[in-house]
CSV table of C-alpha atoms in Angstrom, one decimal:
chain,number,residue,atom,x,y,z
A,7,ASP,CA,-13.1,186.5,35.9
A,8,THR,CA,-13.5,182.7,36.6
A,9,GLU,CA,-11.5,182.8,40.0
A,10,VAL,CA,-12.5,180.6,42.6
A,11,THR,CA,-10.4,180.8,45.8
A,12,GLN,CA,-10.4,179.0,49.1
A,13,THR,CA,-8.7,179.5,51.9
A,14,PRO,CA,-6.4,178.0,54.1
A,15,LYS,CA,-4.7,177.0,51.0
A,16,HIS,CA,-3.4,173.9,53.8
A,17,LEU,CA,-4.9,172.8,57.0
A,18,VAL,CA,-3.9,170.8,59.6
A,19,MET,CA,-6.5,169.5,62.1
A,20,GLY,CA,-6.3,166.8,65.8
A,21,MET,CA,-9.5,164.2,65.3
A,22,THR,CA,-10.8,166.8,68.3
A,23,ASN,CA,-10.2,169.7,66.4
A,24,LYS,CA,-13.5,171.7,64.5
A,25,LYS,CA,-12.3,174.2,62.2
A,26,SER,CA,-13.9,175.3,58.5
A,27,LEU,CA,-13.2,175.5,54.8
A,28,LYS,CA,-13.7,178.5,53.3
A,29,CYS,CA,-14.5,179.0,48.9
A,30,GLU,CA,-16.0,182.6,47.8
A,31,GLN,CA,-16.9,184.0,44.7
A,32,HIS,CA,-17.5,186.8,42.8
A,33,MET,CA,-19.1,185.8,39.9
A,34,GLY,CA,-22.1,185.9,40.1
A,35,HIS,CA,-22.4,182.4,40.4
A,36,ARG,CA,-25.6,181.1,41.3
A,37,ALA,CA,-25.0,177.3,41.9
A,38,MET,CA,-21.6,176.2,44.8
A,39,TYR,CA,-19.7,172.6,44.8
A,40,TRP,CA,-17.4,170.6,47.3
A,41,TYR,CA,-15.1,167.8,45.8
A,42,LYS,CA,-13.1,165.7,47.9
A,43,GLN,CA,-9.9,164.2,46.0
A,44,LYS,CA,-8.3,161.7,47.3
A,45,ALA,CA,-4.0,161.0,46.4
A,46,LYS,CA,-3.9,160.2,42.9
A,47,LYS,CA,-7.6,160.0,42.3
A,48,PRO,CA,-10.5,161.6,40.2
A,49,PRO,CA,-12.6,164.4,42.6
A,50,GLU,CA,-15.7,162.8,44.3
A,51,LEU,CA,-18.8,165.2,45.0
A,52,MET,CA,-19.6,166.0,48.2
A,53,PHE,CA,-22.6,168.8,47.5
A,54,VAL,CA,-24.7,171.4,45.8
A,55,TYR,CA,-25.5,174.4,46.5
A,56,SER,CA,-28.7,176.0,44.1
A,57,TYR,CA,-29.4,179.3,45.0
A,58,GLU,CA,-27.7,179.0,48.3
A,59,LYS,CA,-29.8,176.1,49.4
A,60,LEU,CA,-28.4,172.2,49.3
A,61,SER,CA,-29.7,170.8,46.5
A,62,ILE,CA,-27.9,167.3,46.8
A,63,ASN,CA,-25.7,165.6,49.7
A,64,GLU,CA,-23.9,162.7,48.4
A,65,SER,CA,-24.7,160.2,51.6
A,66,VAL,CA,-21.1,162.4,53.1
A,67,PRO,CA,-21.1,161.3,57.4
A,68,SER,CA,-22.4,163.8,59.4
A,69,ARG,CA,-18.3,165.2,60.5
A,70,PHE,CA,-18.6,167.3,57.5
A,71,SER,CA,-21.5,169.9,57.5
A,72,PRO,CA,-21.5,172.6,55.1
A,73,GLU,CA,-23.2,176.3,54.7
A,74,CYS,CA,-23.8,178.7,52.4
A,75,PRO,CA,-25.3,181.6,54.3
A,76,ASN,CA,-25.1,184.1,50.6
A,77,SER,CA,-24.6,183.6,47.4
A,78,SER,CA,-21.1,183.8,47.2
A,79,LEU,CA,-19.4,181.9,49.9
A,80,LEU,CA,-19.6,178.3,51.0
A,81,ASN,CA,-18.3,177.2,54.5
A,82,LEU,CA,-17.5,173.1,54.9
A,83,HIS,CA,-17.3,172.9,58.5
A,84,LEU,CA,-15.1,169.9,60.6
A,85,HIS,CA,-15.5,168.4,63.5
A,86,ALA,CA,-13.7,165.1,65.0
A,87,LEU,CA,-12.4,164.7,61.5
A,88,GLN,CA,-11.1,160.9,60.7
A,89,PRO,CA,-7.2,159.9,59.5
A,90,GLU,CA,-9.1,158.8,56.2
A,91,ASP,CA,-10.2,162.3,55.4
A,92,SER,CA,-7.9,163.4,55.0
A,93,ALA,CA,-7.8,165.1,50.5
A,94,LEU,CA,-7.7,167.9,48.8
A,95,TYR,CA,-10.9,169.9,49.3
A,96,LEU,CA,-12.0,171.1,46.2
A,97,CYS,CA,-14.4,173.7,45.4
A,98,ALA,CA,-16.4,174.2,42.7
A,99,SER,CA,-19.0,177.4,40.8
A,100,SER,CA,-21.7,178.1,37.8
A,101,GLN,CA,-24.3,179.9,36.9
A,102,GLY,CA,-26.6,177.9,37.3
A,103,PRO,CA,-27.1,174.2,38.2
A,104,ASN,CA,-27.8,173.7,35.3
A,105,PRO,CA,-25.5,170.6,32.8
A,106,GLN,CA,-25.0,172.4,30.3
A,107,GLU,CA,-23.2,175.3,33.1
A,108,THR,CA,-19.4,175.1,33.6
A,109,GLN,CA,-18.1,174.2,36.8
A,110,TYR,CA,-15.1,176.3,37.1
A,111,PHE,CA,-12.7,175.6,40.3
A,112,GLY,CA,-10.9,176.6,43.3
A,113,PRO,CA,-7.0,175.9,43.9
A,114,GLY,CA,-7.9,173.2,46.9
A,115,THR,CA,-7.2,173.1,50.6
A,116,ARG,CA,-4.9,170.3,51.6
A,117,LEU,CA,-6.1,169.0,54.3
A,118,LEU,CA,-3.8,166.6,56.9
A,119,VAL,CA,-6.3,165.0,60.1
A,120,LEU,CA,-3.5,164.2,62.7
B,25,ALA,CA,-25.3,154.6,36.7
B,26,GLN,CA,-22.6,156.4,34.3
B,27,THR,CA,-19.2,155.3,34.0
B,28,VAL,CA,-15.9,157.0,33.0
B,29,THR,CA,-12.7,155.2,31.4
B,30,GLN,CA,-9.4,157.1,30.9
B,31,SER,CA,-7.6,153.9,29.5
B,32,GLN,CA,-3.7,155.6,29.9
B,33,PRO,CA,-2.8,156.2,33.2
B,34,GLU,CA,0.5,158.1,31.7
B,35,MET,CA,1.6,159.3,29.2
B,36,SER,CA,4.5,161.2,27.3
B,37,VAL,CA,5.2,163.2,24.2
B,38,GLN,CA,7.8,165.6,22.9
B,39,GLU,CA,8.0,169.2,23.4
B,40,ALA,CA,5.9,170.5,20.3
B,41,GLU,CA,3.7,167.1,19.1
B,42,THR,CA,1.2,165.6,19.1
B,43,VAL,CA,-0.3,163.5,21.8
B,44,THR,CA,-3.8,162.6,22.5
B,45,LEU,CA,-5.3,161.1,25.4
B,46,SER,CA,-8.3,158.4,25.6
B,47,CYS,CA,-11.6,158.5,27.1
B,48,THR,CA,-14.9,156.3,26.9
B,49,TYR,CA,-17.7,156.2,28.7
B,50,ASP,CA,-21.0,154.4,29.6
B,51,THR,CA,-24.5,156.2,29.1
B,52,SER,CA,-28.2,155.5,28.2
B,53,GLU,CA,-28.3,158.6,27.6
B,54,SER,CA,-28.6,160.6,25.0
B,55,ASP,CA,-28.5,164.1,26.4
B,56,TYR,CA,-24.9,164.4,28.2
B,57,TYR,CA,-22.0,166.7,28.2
B,58,LEU,CA,-18.6,166.1,28.4
B,59,PHE,CA,-15.6,167.6,29.5
B,60,TRP,CA,-11.9,167.5,29.7
B,61,TYR,CA,-10.1,169.4,32.6
B,62,LYS,CA,-6.3,169.8,33.7
B,63,GLN,CA,-4.8,169.6,37.2
B,64,PRO,CA,-1.4,170.6,36.8
B,65,PRO,CA,0.7,170.2,40.6
B,66,SER,CA,-0.5,173.9,41.3
B,67,ARG,CA,-3.5,170.9,41.7
B,68,GLN,CA,-6.3,174.1,40.4
B,69,MET,CA,-8.1,172.3,38.0
B,70,ILE,CA,-8.5,173.8,34.7
B,71,LEU,CA,-11.0,172.9,32.1
B,72,VAL,CA,-9.8,172.5,28.6
B,73,ILE,CA,-12.6,172.2,26.7
B,74,ARG,CA,-16.1,170.9,27.0
B,75,GLN,CA,-18.6,169.4,23.7
B,76,GLU,CA,-22.1,169.3,24.4
B,77,ALA,CA,-23.4,165.7,22.6
B,78,TYR,CA,-26.1,167.1,20.7
B,79,LYS,CA,-23.3,168.8,18.5
B,80,GLN,CA,-22.1,166.6,15.8
B,81,GLN,CA,-18.8,169.1,15.2
B,82,ASN,CA,-16.0,168.4,17.8
B,83,ALA,CA,-14.7,171.6,19.6
B,84,THR,CA,-11.4,172.3,19.6
B,85,GLU,CA,-10.0,175.2,21.3
B,86,ASN,CA,-6.6,176.8,20.2
B,87,ARG,CA,-4.5,173.9,20.1
B,88,PHE,CA,-6.8,171.0,22.2
B,89,SER,CA,-9.5,169.6,19.9
B,90,VAL,CA,-11.7,166.8,20.2
B,91,ASN,CA,-12.4,163.7,18.8
B,92,PHE,CA,-16.2,163.2,19.8
B,93,GLN,CA,-17.5,159.9,19.0
B,94,LYS,CA,-21.0,159.8,19.9
B,95,ALA,CA,-21.8,155.9,18.8
B,96,ALA,CA,-18.4,154.6,19.9
B,97,LYS,CA,-19.4,156.9,23.1
B,98,SER,CA,-16.0,157.6,23.0
B,99,PHE,CA,-14.2,161.1,23.7
B,100,SER,CA,-10.5,161.7,23.3
B,101,LEU,CA,-8.5,165.1,23.3
B,102,LYS,CA,-6.0,166.0,21.2
B,103,ILE,CA,-2.8,167.7,21.8
B,104,SER,CA,-0.8,169.9,19.3
B,105,ASP,CA,2.7,171.6,19.6
B,106,SER,CA,3.1,170.3,22.8
B,107,GLN,CA,4.9,172.7,25.7
B,108,LEU,CA,6.1,172.1,28.7
B,109,GLY,CA,3.2,173.8,30.6
B,110,ASP,CA,0.7,171.0,29.4
B,111,ALA,CA,2.4,169.0,31.7
B,112,ALA,CA,-0.6,167.9,34.1
B,113,MET,CA,-3.2,164.9,35.1
B,114,TYR,CA,-6.1,165.2,32.9
B,115,PHE,CA,-9.4,164.3,33.7
B,116,CYS,CA,-12.2,163.1,31.4
B,117,ALA,CA,-15.9,163.8,32.9
B,118,TYR,CA,-19.6,163.4,31.8
B,119,ARG,CA,-22.6,165.7,32.8
B,120,SER,CA,-25.7,164.1,32.7
B,121,GLY,CA,-28.1,167.1,31.2
B,122,GLN,CA,-31.3,165.8,33.0
B,123,GLY,CA,-30.5,167.2,35.8
B,124,ALA,CA,-28.2,165.5,37.9
B,125,GLN,CA,-25.1,167.9,39.1
B,126,LYS,CA,-22.4,165.8,39.5
B,127,LEU,CA,-19.8,165.6,37.6
B,128,VAL,CA,-18.6,161.8,36.7
B,129,PHE,CA,-15.3,162.0,36.6
B,130,GLY,CA,-12.2,159.9,35.0
B,131,GLN,CA,-9.4,158.7,36.8
B,132,GLY,CA,-6.8,160.7,35.2
B,133,THR,CA,-4.5,160.0,32.8
B,134,ARG,CA,-0.9,161.7,34.1
B,135,LEU,CA,1.3,163.5,31.0
B,136,THR,CA,5.0,164.3,31.1
B,137,ILE,CA,6.5,166.7,28.3
B,138,ASN,CA,9.6,165.9,27.4
B,139,PRO,CA,11.5,168.7,26.2
């Protein structure tokens, strides 16, 4: 089973709202990732968690706040977003953070900021 | 920094025919991993095939195979007996073997299958 689930599938929020995206995997993976994908563009890495600790932050604005409460769960808290933050947010996981580990992606959350 | 280039924004192929998607990359490293992912309209990125740079043998997965030319820094994907379900955006991706955890993606090739 290589399933990564993400909720919600779609999200519409105003610029003053606070919302959260959720990602879950039950494959025993110890590395989890957030990617942002704009329309007709490739995914871009935002954050990496290894063994529940933040290991990479790709200079993401502080209005995006990741959280990894346990090894199966990854959240992305959103606050005071801008319309240009509208995108598909993809979560991925891998067995470990090592380069040879394949990343498995979830179906994504389509976010629209009004 | 590593870069990945997919020079074909769009490709089309007749059902049951063979198509090859091209990918080139730029790196000074000798240890790395290469991947092809497909992203159908359902949006989920699905791993198609992977290649370790230290392996000379080209990877194959059923109807999918790669032509890995390390010296030329080329990593093309061949899809044989194309099926309607193969229609998707295909991304080539690079991952360094030196600890960087990010996948570097190409711009993608949109593949259309004509019945």
